Amino acid sequence: MRRLSLSSRLALLFAACTAVVSLFAGVLFNRASEAHFIELDQQLLDGKLIGLRRALQDVQASEAEARLADELSRQADLSLRITGGDGQRWYNSSIKVPDVLPQQSGLSTVSNSDTEYRVLNAPLYPDKPDSPKLTLLLDITHHQHFLQRMQHLIWLTVGLSALATALLGAWAARSGLRPLRRMSAVARGISAQSLNARLSEAQMPPELAEMAHSFNAMLARLDDSFQRLSAFSADIAHELRTPLSNLLTHTQVTLTRPRPIEDYREALHSNLEELQWMAQLVNDMLYLAKADHGLLIPKREPLTLADEADALLEFFAPLAEDAAVTLSREGTARIEGDRSMLRRALSNLLDNALRFTPASGEVRLAIQDLPNAVRVSVENTGGEISAQLLPRLFDRFYRADPARQEGSSEHAGLGLAITQSIVRAHGGQIHCESDRGWTRFVIELPKED
């Protein structure tokens, strides 16, 4: 079964609301009209009752009928029946009056064939218990016809109002939902080549402006992710092209003519270095792929960060000595985490700091034990990094130095991306700061409760 569109649903809802409101208003008007007619009939019959009592007061029996006929002639739709205290019928002004009438005092309504009457029963002499009873009957057929026509008009009004509201509601809903159709048109036109399309938030109503803003933000994220993915693919090809080309060229040159066994051994050693670098690159990419899919689950073991940092500084001490760089560590803290993963993260940061620290520079590793977290910072002296480049430092294959070293077998630009994946796997965050001649990478790891 086909589902109704939003415009159709709104139109039907408008029609239903209008029908309910019109019906409720019509019923109230009908009830008010009926109550008004009853009030008028009550006043008329009360007035006639007083006139009849005066006409029959102290009158001879021979003159009573003439008096009654004269009084009743002034109201053509009024009839009278008089019964004695014993229930015997004394007088009946019309043969159309029903034989069976209500006996209770007060006002009531009775139907006879196609005629309806308003009936008022009252004693002729209110102060006498055995007084004859006057029964006044007022023909209210025209009133009832008016009320019936009113009911028909109410139903007709309800139907026409619902139909008109449905049509107008459909038009209004279609006009009001035009921004959504524009959003749908933009969404249909989006492809890998047109992710830069955006909705005009200024033309959107306030209710849809936030949705349009979120939609544009989503497109911006998709565009950024697609650009990064395209760049990532290009970077992979770029990184693998040079070593593969080196391997092919070196092998082809080696095979051009017979050579001594030592030349073949040297060629194999050279190829082995390139293959080891390619294997490391593939392992790093697989490591990041596991992180992207939430498969990088760290072990939890108690660690003293000062001991782990000292072990890494001892490992890098010879490199720092050759580069005339001073290494130092301050602070300590305990945390639960994966030793090998955290060592790899800190090792990447220290290696990165040593490569970009000039001679006679300094590399500091600081550990701060905060109330709810542990902060580890690795900072080094050297040239500052532009603020526009800081957010991209953790992108894969990204190098802040525009002069890329093609075929570098040491650094492929994945170290910081791996470090960020490790920190996030531990539930922490990492960012970079660079000012006043210092570049600082700050890791914040949450403490276990």
Coordinates of N, CA, C and O in Angstrom, one line a residue, residues 29 32 37 71 119 155 236 241-242 302 315 326 342 377 411 433:
F29 N -24.1 25.8 18.3 CA -25.1 26.8 17.7 C -26.5 26.2 17.7 O -27.5 26.8 18.0
A32 N -27.8 26.0 21.2 CA -28.2 27.4 21.7 C -29.5 27.8 21.0 O -30.3 28.4 21.7
F37 N -35.4 28.8 21.5 CA -36.8 28.6 21.2 C -37.6 28.1 22.3 O -38.7 28.5 22.5
E71 N -59.9 34.4 23.4 CA -58.5 34.4 23.9 C -57.6 33.6 23.0 O -56.5 34.1 22.6
V119 N -45.9 21.6 25.3 CA -47.1 21.4 26.2 C -46.7 22.0 27.5 O -45.6 21.7 28.1
W155 N -24.1 20.2 8.5 CA -23.4 19.1 7.9 C -22.8 19.5 6.5 O -21.7 19.2 6.1
I236 N 49.5 6.8 -1.2 CA 49.9 5.4 -1.2 C 50.6 5.1 -2.5 O 51.7 4.5 -2.5
R241 N 55.4 4.0 -5.4 CA 56.0 4.0 -6.7 C 57.5 4.1 -6.7 O 58.1 3.3 -7.5
T242 N 58.1 4.9 -5.9 CA 59.5 5.1 -5.9 C 60.3 3.8 -5.5 O 61.2 3.4 -6.2
P302 N 48.9 -1.8 34.8 CA 49.4 -0.7 35.5 C 50.8 -0.3 35.0 O 51.7 -1.2 34.9
F315 N 67.1 4.8 24.9 CA 67.2 4.3 23.6 C 67.6 5.4 22.6 O 68.4 5.2 21.7
T326 N 69.8 18.0 23.6 CA 69.7 17.6 25.0 C 68.3 17.0 25.2 O 67.3 17.5 24.8
L342 N 51.7 2.4 24.0 CA 52.1 3.7 24.5 C 53.6 4.0 24.2 O 53.9 5.1 23.9
S377 N 53.6 15.5 27.6 CA 53.9 16.5 26.5 C 55.3 16.2 26.1 O 56.2 16.0 26.9
H411 N 60.8 7.7 6.6 CA 59.6 8.4 7.2 C 58.6 8.5 6.0 O 58.8 9.2 5.1
E433 N 50.9 22.2 19.7 CA 51.0 23.6 19.8 C 52.4 24.1 19.3 O 53.3 23.3 19.5

